[in-house]
Every structure is written in C-alpha cells, then in structure tokens.
Coordinates of C-alpha atoms in Angstrom, one line a residue:
M1 CA 8.8 -10.0 18.5
S2 CA 6.0 -11.3 16.4
F3 CA 6.7 -13.7 13.6
L4 CA 4.5 -15.9 11.3
T5 CA 4.9 -18.6 8.8
V6 CA 2.2 -19.6 6.4
K7 CA 2.3 -22.7 4.3
N8 CA 0.4 -23.8 1.1
V9 CA -0.6 -20.4 -0.3
R10 CA 0.4 -19.0 -3.9
I11 CA 0.3 -15.5 -5.1
A12 CA -1.4 -15.9 -8.4
G13 CA -1.7 -12.4 -9.6
V14 CA -1.6 -8.6 -8.7
S15 CA -3.3 -5.9 -10.3
A16 CA -3.6 -2.1 -9.7
C17 CA -5.8 0.7 -10.8
V18 CA -5.4 4.5 -10.6
P19 CA -7.6 7.6 -11.4
E20 CA -7.2 9.1 -14.7
Q21 CA -6.6 12.8 -13.3
I22 CA -2.9 13.6 -12.8
E23 CA -1.4 16.7 -11.0
E24 CA 2.0 17.7 -11.7
N25 CA 4.1 18.7 -8.6
S26 CA 6.1 21.4 -10.8
T27 CA 2.9 23.5 -11.3
F28 CA 1.5 22.9 -7.8
H29 CA -0.5 26.2 -6.9
L30 CA 1.5 26.6 -3.7
F31 CA 4.8 26.0 -5.2
S32 CA 6.9 28.7 -6.9
K33 CA 9.1 27.3 -9.7
E34 CA 11.9 26.8 -7.1
E35 CA 9.9 25.3 -4.6
G36 CA 8.5 22.8 -6.8
E37 CA 11.9 21.7 -8.0
K38 CA 13.1 21.3 -4.4
F39 CA 10.0 19.5 -3.5
I40 CA 10.5 16.8 -6.4
A41 CA 14.2 16.6 -5.6
T42 CA 13.8 16.0 -1.9
T43 CA 10.7 13.8 -2.0
G44 CA 11.0 11.9 -5.3
V45 CA 7.5 12.7 -6.0
E46 CA 6.9 14.2 -9.7
R47 CA 3.0 13.9 -10.0
H48 CA 0.3 11.9 -8.4
H49 CA -3.1 10.7 -9.4
I50 CA -6.1 12.2 -7.9
A51 CA -9.6 10.5 -7.4
D52 CA -12.8 12.5 -8.3
K53 CA -15.1 13.4 -5.4
E54 CA -17.5 10.4 -6.4
V55 CA -14.6 7.7 -7.0
T56 CA -13.8 5.7 -3.8
T57 CA -11.2 3.3 -3.0
A58 CA -13.5 0.3 -3.6
D59 CA -14.2 1.6 -7.1
L60 CA -10.7 1.5 -8.1
C61 CA -10.1 -2.0 -6.1
I62 CA -13.2 -3.4 -7.9
K63 CA -11.7 -2.3 -11.3
A64 CA -8.4 -4.0 -10.6
G65 CA -10.1 -7.0 -9.3
N66 CA -12.5 -7.7 -12.2
K67 CA -9.5 -7.5 -14.6
L68 CA -7.4 -9.8 -12.5
L69 CA -10.1 -12.4 -12.3
E70 CA -10.7 -12.0 -16.1
D71 CA -7.0 -12.7 -16.8
L72 CA -6.7 -15.4 -14.3
K73 CA -9.7 -17.0 -15.7
W74 CA -11.1 -17.5 -12.5
D75 CA -14.9 -18.0 -11.8
K76 CA -16.4 -15.5 -9.1
D77 CA -18.1 -18.4 -7.5
E78 CA -14.7 -19.8 -6.7
I79 CA -13.7 -16.8 -4.5
D80 CA -13.9 -17.9 -0.9
C81 CA -12.6 -14.8 1.0
I82 CA -11.9 -11.1 0.4
I83 CA -10.1 -8.8 2.4
F84 CA -10.3 -5.0 2.0
V85 CA -7.5 -3.1 3.7
S86 CA -8.1 0.7 3.6
Q87 CA -8.4 4.0 5.7
T88 CA -10.8 5.4 3.3
A89 CA -13.7 3.0 3.3
D90 CA -17.0 3.9 1.6
Y91 CA -19.2 4.2 4.7
I92 CA -18.4 4.3 8.7
L93 CA -20.9 1.2 8.4
P94 CA -21.3 -1.2 6.8
A95 CA -18.0 -2.7 6.0
T96 CA -16.9 -1.9 2.5
S97 CA -15.9 -5.7 1.9
C98 CA -19.4 -6.5 1.9
I99 CA -20.2 -4.0 -0.7
V100 CA -17.4 -5.1 -2.7
Q101 CA -18.9 -8.7 -2.6
E102 CA -22.0 -7.7 -4.1
R103 CA -20.7 -5.3 -6.7
M104 CA -18.1 -7.9 -7.9
G105 CA -21.0 -10.4 -7.9
L106 CA -19.2 -12.8 -5.7
S107 CA -20.9 -15.7 -4.0
Q108 CA -22.8 -15.1 -0.7
A109 CA -20.8 -17.9 0.4
C110 CA -17.7 -15.4 0.7
Y111 CA -15.9 -14.4 4.0
S112 CA -15.6 -10.8 3.8
L113 CA -13.5 -8.6 6.2
D114 CA -12.4 -4.9 6.5
I115 CA -8.9 -4.0 7.9
S116 CA -8.1 -0.4 8.9
L117 CA -4.5 0.1 8.3
G118 CA -2.3 2.4 6.0
C119 CA 1.1 2.1 5.0
S120 CA 1.8 -1.5 6.6
G121 CA -1.7 -2.7 5.3
W122 CA -0.7 -4.8 2.3
V123 CA 1.7 -6.7 4.5
Y124 CA -0.5 -7.2 7.4
G125 CA -3.4 -8.1 5.0
L126 CA -1.4 -10.6 3.2
S127 CA -0.8 -12.3 6.6
V128 CA -4.6 -12.4 7.2
I129 CA -5.6 -13.8 3.9
S130 CA -2.9 -16.4 3.6
S131 CA -3.8 -17.6 7.1
L132 CA -7.5 -18.2 6.0
L133 CA -6.4 -20.0 2.8
G134 CA -3.6 -22.0 4.5
N135 CA -5.4 -25.2 5.6
G136 CA -7.1 -25.7 2.3
T137 CA -10.8 -25.3 3.5
M138 CA -10.7 -22.1 1.6
K139 CA -9.2 -22.2 -1.6
K140 CA -9.0 -18.9 -3.3
G141 CA -9.1 -15.3 -2.1
L142 CA -8.7 -11.8 -3.1
L143 CA -6.7 -9.0 -1.0
L144 CA -8.1 -5.6 -1.9
V145 CA -5.7 -2.9 -0.6
G146 CA -5.7 0.9 -1.3
D147 CA -6.6 4.3 -0.6
T148 CA -8.1 7.6 -2.0
I149 CA -6.0 9.4 0.5
T150 CA -6.1 12.9 -1.2
K151 CA -9.6 13.2 -0.1
I152 CA -8.4 13.6 3.3
C153 CA -5.5 15.8 2.6
S154 CA -5.7 19.6 2.6
P155 CA -5.2 21.1 -0.9
N156 CA -3.7 24.0 0.8
D157 CA -1.3 22.3 2.7
K158 CA 2.1 21.9 0.6
S159 CA 3.6 19.6 3.1
T160 CA 1.2 16.7 2.5
Y161 CA -1.2 17.3 -0.5
P162 CA 1.6 17.0 -3.1
L163 CA 3.0 13.9 -1.6
F164 CA 0.3 11.3 -1.6
G165 CA -1.7 9.7 -4.5
D166 CA -4.7 7.4 -5.1
C167 CA -4.9 3.9 -5.9
G168 CA -6.7 0.7 -5.6
T169 CA -5.0 -2.9 -6.0
V170 CA -5.9 -6.6 -5.9
T171 CA -3.8 -9.5 -4.8
A172 CA -4.9 -13.0 -5.7
L173 CA -4.0 -16.0 -3.8
E174 CA -4.8 -19.6 -3.6
F175 CA -4.2 -22.8 -1.9
N176 CA -1.4 -24.7 -3.4
K177 CA 0.6 -27.5 -1.5
N178 CA 3.7 -26.9 -3.5
A179 CA 4.0 -23.2 -2.7
E180 CA 6.8 -21.7 -0.9
D181 CA 6.3 -20.6 2.7
L182 CA 5.4 -16.9 3.3
K183 CA 7.3 -15.6 6.3
F184 CA 6.3 -12.4 8.5
T185 CA 7.4 -10.1 11.2
F186 CA 5.2 -7.4 12.6
N187 CA 5.8 -4.3 15.0
T188 CA 3.4 -1.8 16.5
D189 CA 3.9 1.6 18.2
G190 CA 0.7 3.3 19.3
I191 CA 2.4 5.7 21.5
E192 CA 3.4 7.8 18.3
K193 CA -0.2 7.5 17.0
E194 CA -0.3 11.5 16.5
T195 CA 2.7 11.3 14.2
I196 CA 0.1 10.6 11.3
I197 CA -3.4 11.5 12.3
V198 CA -6.9 12.7 11.2
K199 CA -8.0 14.1 14.6
D200 CA -11.8 14.3 14.2
G201 CA -14.3 12.5 12.6
G202 CA -14.2 9.1 14.7
Y203 CA -15.7 8.5 18.1
R204 CA -12.8 9.6 20.1
N205 CA -13.1 13.1 18.5
P206 CA -16.8 13.3 16.9
F207 CA -17.3 15.7 14.0
S208 CA -18.3 19.1 15.0
V209 CA -18.7 22.5 13.3
N210 CA -15.4 23.2 14.8
S211 CA -13.8 20.2 12.9
L212 CA -14.1 22.4 9.9
T213 CA -12.1 25.4 11.2
T214 CA -9.0 25.9 9.1
H215 CA -5.8 26.4 11.2
S216 CA -2.7 27.9 9.7
F217 CA 1.0 26.3 10.6
G218 CA 3.0 28.5 8.5
E219 CA 3.0 29.7 4.9
G220 CA 1.5 27.3 2.7
I221 CA 0.4 24.8 5.5
E222 CA -3.3 25.1 6.2
H223 CA -5.7 22.2 7.3
N224 CA -8.7 21.5 9.4
D225 CA -9.3 18.6 11.9
T226 CA -10.9 16.2 9.4
Q227 CA -7.7 16.5 7.3
L228 CA -4.3 14.6 7.5
V229 CA -1.7 15.8 9.7
L230 CA 2.0 14.4 9.2
D231 CA 5.0 15.2 11.2
G232 CA 7.5 14.9 8.4
M233 CA 10.6 14.7 10.5
D234 CA 9.4 12.1 12.9
V235 CA 8.0 9.9 9.9
F236 CA 11.4 10.2 8.2
A237 CA 13.5 9.2 11.3
F238 CA 10.9 6.5 11.9
G239 CA 11.1 5.0 8.5
I240 CA 14.9 4.9 8.2
S241 CA 15.3 3.3 11.6
K242 CA 12.4 0.8 11.8
A243 CA 12.1 -0.4 8.2
P244 CA 15.9 -1.6 7.9
S245 CA 15.8 -3.3 11.5
S246 CA 12.2 -5.2 10.4
V247 CA 13.9 -6.6 7.3
K248 CA 17.0 -7.7 9.3
E249 CA 14.8 -9.4 11.8
L250 CA 12.9 -11.2 9.2
S251 CA 16.1 -12.3 7.7
E252 CA 17.7 -13.4 10.8
K253 CA 14.7 -15.3 12.2
F254 CA 14.1 -17.3 9.0
D255 CA 17.7 -17.5 7.8
I256 CA 17.2 -15.5 4.6
D257 CA 20.1 -14.6 2.7
L258 CA 19.3 -11.0 1.3
D259 CA 22.0 -11.2 -1.3
E260 CA 19.9 -14.1 -2.7
V261 CA 16.5 -12.2 -2.8
D262 CA 15.6 -11.1 -6.2
F263 CA 13.3 -8.0 -5.5
F264 CA 12.5 -5.8 -2.7
E265 CA 9.2 -3.7 -2.5
F266 CA 9.2 -0.9 0.3
H267 CA 6.4 1.3 1.0
Q268 CA 6.9 4.3 -1.0
A269 CA 6.8 7.0 1.6
N270 CA 9.5 9.5 0.0
M271 CA 13.1 9.3 -0.9
M272 CA 14.0 7.8 2.6
N273 CA 14.0 4.6 0.7
E274 CA 17.2 5.3 -0.8
K275 CA 18.6 5.5 2.6
I276 CA 16.9 2.5 3.8
R277 CA 18.6 0.6 0.7
K278 CA 22.0 1.8 1.5
K279 CA 21.6 0.6 5.2
L280 CA 20.8 -2.5 4.1
K281 CA 23.5 -2.6 1.4
L282 CA 21.1 -3.6 -1.3
P283 CA 21.6 -3.2 -5.1
A284 CA 19.5 -0.6 -6.6
E285 CA 18.3 -2.7 -9.4
K286 CA 16.7 -4.9 -6.9
M287 CA 14.4 -2.3 -5.7
L288 CA 11.1 -1.6 -7.0
Y289 CA 9.6 2.0 -7.1
S290 CA 6.3 3.6 -7.9
L291 CA 6.9 6.9 -6.1
R292 CA 8.1 9.4 -9.0
D293 CA 4.8 8.9 -11.0
F294 CA 2.3 8.2 -8.3
G295 CA 3.5 9.4 -4.8
N296 CA 2.7 7.9 -1.5
T297 CA -0.2 5.4 -2.4
S298 CA -0.4 4.4 1.4
S299 CA -1.3 0.5 1.7
A300 CA -1.3 0.1 -2.1
S301 CA 2.3 1.1 -2.8
I302 CA 3.9 -2.3 -2.7
P303 CA 1.6 -4.1 -5.1
L304 CA 1.6 -0.8 -7.1
S305 CA 5.3 -0.9 -7.4
I306 CA 5.2 -4.8 -8.5
V307 CA 2.6 -3.9 -11.3
T308 CA 4.3 -0.8 -12.5
D309 CA 8.0 -1.5 -11.9
K310 CA 9.7 -4.5 -13.8
P311 CA 6.4 -6.4 -14.3
H312 CA 7.7 -8.2 -17.4
E313 CA 10.4 -9.6 -15.4
I314 CA 8.3 -10.7 -12.5
R315 CA 5.6 -12.2 -14.7
N316 CA 7.9 -15.0 -15.8
D317 CA 9.6 -17.7 -13.9
R318 CA 10.1 -17.9 -10.0
H319 CA 11.5 -14.8 -8.2
T320 CA 11.8 -14.0 -4.3
H321 CA 10.8 -11.0 -2.7
I322 CA 10.8 -9.0 0.7
A323 CA 8.2 -6.3 1.2
C324 CA 8.3 -4.1 4.2
G325 CA 5.4 -1.6 4.9
F326 CA 5.9 1.2 7.5
G327 CA 3.8 4.2 8.7
V328 CA 0.6 5.4 10.0
G329 CA -0.2 3.5 13.5
L330 CA 2.5 3.5 13.9
S331 CA 3.0 0.1 12.5
W332 CA 5.5 -1.7 10.4
A333 CA 5.8 -5.2 9.0
S334 CA 8.1 -7.2 6.5
C335 CA 7.3 -10.3 4.6
Y336 CA 9.1 -12.8 2.4
F337 CA 7.3 -14.6 -0.5
S338 CA 7.7 -15.9 -3.7
T339 CA 6.2 -15.5 -7.3
D340 CA 6.2 -18.1 -9.9
N341 CA 4.6 -17.2 -13.5
I342 CA 2.1 -14.6 -11.8
V343 CA -0.6 -12.8 -13.6
I344 CA 0.3 -8.9 -13.6
P345 CA -2.3 -7.0 -15.9
E346 CA -1.2 -3.5 -17.5
L347 CA -2.1 -0.8 -15.1
I348 CA -5.7 0.2 -15.2
I349 CA -6.6 4.0 -15.7
Y350 CA -10.0 4.8 -14.4

C-alpha cells in the first residue's frame, strides 16, 4: 500500500470555472422523453456545461486562477510552482503548465509541471504540489485541475456524452508551519486500462484516416477511435469497490475517525456515490455533490463540489475533509486534509 504524509502546507483557497453553454439531458437529441427521465434518475446528471470549440481546459483554469489570486490578494510574483492536471491539454507539446505560466503573468522563476490523470487527478496533484511546498523553500503554489472532456466524447453516444461536463479549477496552497498534516493513500491498476480509454491519437496507436471511422455499438451509441470509450458496468463495479476500501485504508493507517470528519468529497462519477456513502455509513449531509448540475467533470469534480456545495459553511472556521478520486487508469486515491477560513470565490461562468 502507498501512503504519504505532508507537513507544513495549508490550503488557502479553491476556485472553479465552467463554460456558459448548458445542455439539458431531458432534451438530449438521442433520448426520448422517457429515456431522458430514466437517464437522469439512474445517473443523477440533469445537465452539464459544454465548452466551445475554441475554449480549452487551460482557459477555464486561468479564469479560476486569476480570480482566486485576486481574492487572496496574492502577488503573482509570489507563486513558486504550478501543477496542471488534465487529460485535455492545449497541445501534445509543449506542456500546458508552461503556457499557463506565461498567460497568467507568473514569474519565470516558477516551477511548472503537467500531470496526465483524470478522475483521481486532484488528489494526486495535491500530493505533488504539497510535497514541493512542504520543506518551505517554495512558499506558494497553484494546483490547476480540470478537463474539457466533452471534446473527446461522441455527441452520438448516449452512454457517454450526456454524462460528462467541462470545468477548470484552481487550488491555492502555501507553506505554513501551523498547518495540519495532509494524509494520502494511492492505488493503480493498469491492467484495466481499456475500461476508460481513447484508443487512437497517442504514440501506441497514432492517428490515421481510419481513426475517424465511426463504429456503431447499438442504437444511439456511435463513436470513432479518437473518442472516449467507457465500459459503464466495469466502472460502476470498480467505483463501489475501490472507493470505500481506499477511504477505509486511509482511516485505518492514520487513525482517522470517520464520524469526526466534517465533509466528504468523492469524485462525481454517477449515482454510485450513494452506494459508496452507504457502504461507509456516512451521513448524507456530510457528502458534497456537484453531479446534478455539472455532470462528471473528471479531475475537477472534487474541487468543483467544494466551490458549489456548502461553500458558505466551508469558508468559515475550521473543517476536516476526506476526498477520494477514482477512475481512468485505473487509478484511485484518497486524502485527509483540513480547511480553515479559506477563500472560495463564487463559481465563474465563462
């Protein structure tokens, strides 16, 4: 088992930005009225935000980051490191974090790094950036996490397209000797890589003319090999098994009483989170959600839930949290952290 403790790092703020365009699943073009109602009832996703063709994940994260720095009253020259976690980068190369550094006007003396992870990405990214800040040489950093995942979903695939939404988030962290420890556990199972995959476009299966050939997998399910493939049943079984076990591993390793934790933020995959909650015997009022209005926003779903569900409570006083991300990879991870009078701007619509 892989565990990590990071000392001396405080989460100072969390922000999120979503595209302006909204699509309602009740009127999705591949659904009859009855199908739309059933989809909403079984997945919990009523609507999702869709980025325009020219809007990237970096654009959304930059909007969120600039607003968060403004509200924190942090000078941009103070930012020592940025981590960009996404599977929808601006380019194959260069790294999008380098582009973000320039576009945000951050110092050239800024450590910049891309991480390609999806649903577990916020937790993994938090572990990386907090480890950079923990010894005090670097003082302040920004964790930019998100995806414009609808760009790689087929609009003619009713099993994936209505489920996902686009979002960019930023988490601000700083060195602080009085901060409570961050505690992590991590897991990976690459043998299940094809459970959630875009088959073509990388260097294992380079893009070709054949990559654009549309394949039919039943009524209302069509996609090509540059678009997302999701095995819903396998993902469901994975989530309801691995997420609870990950949280239990974390709590047992670090002697955390789950009854004493104030809030739980799980990756917003679908309604499986209710089964996960019941497995862990967690009170409904302690769970944060963003699924209904935003869909599955990949790596952004945990910070988006913090920004949109109970932000007024979280902004004030001290609270303890457990977050769990699980999905593509397959990859899953959980972390325990605390917040104390953090800055959470209102959701940005771009």
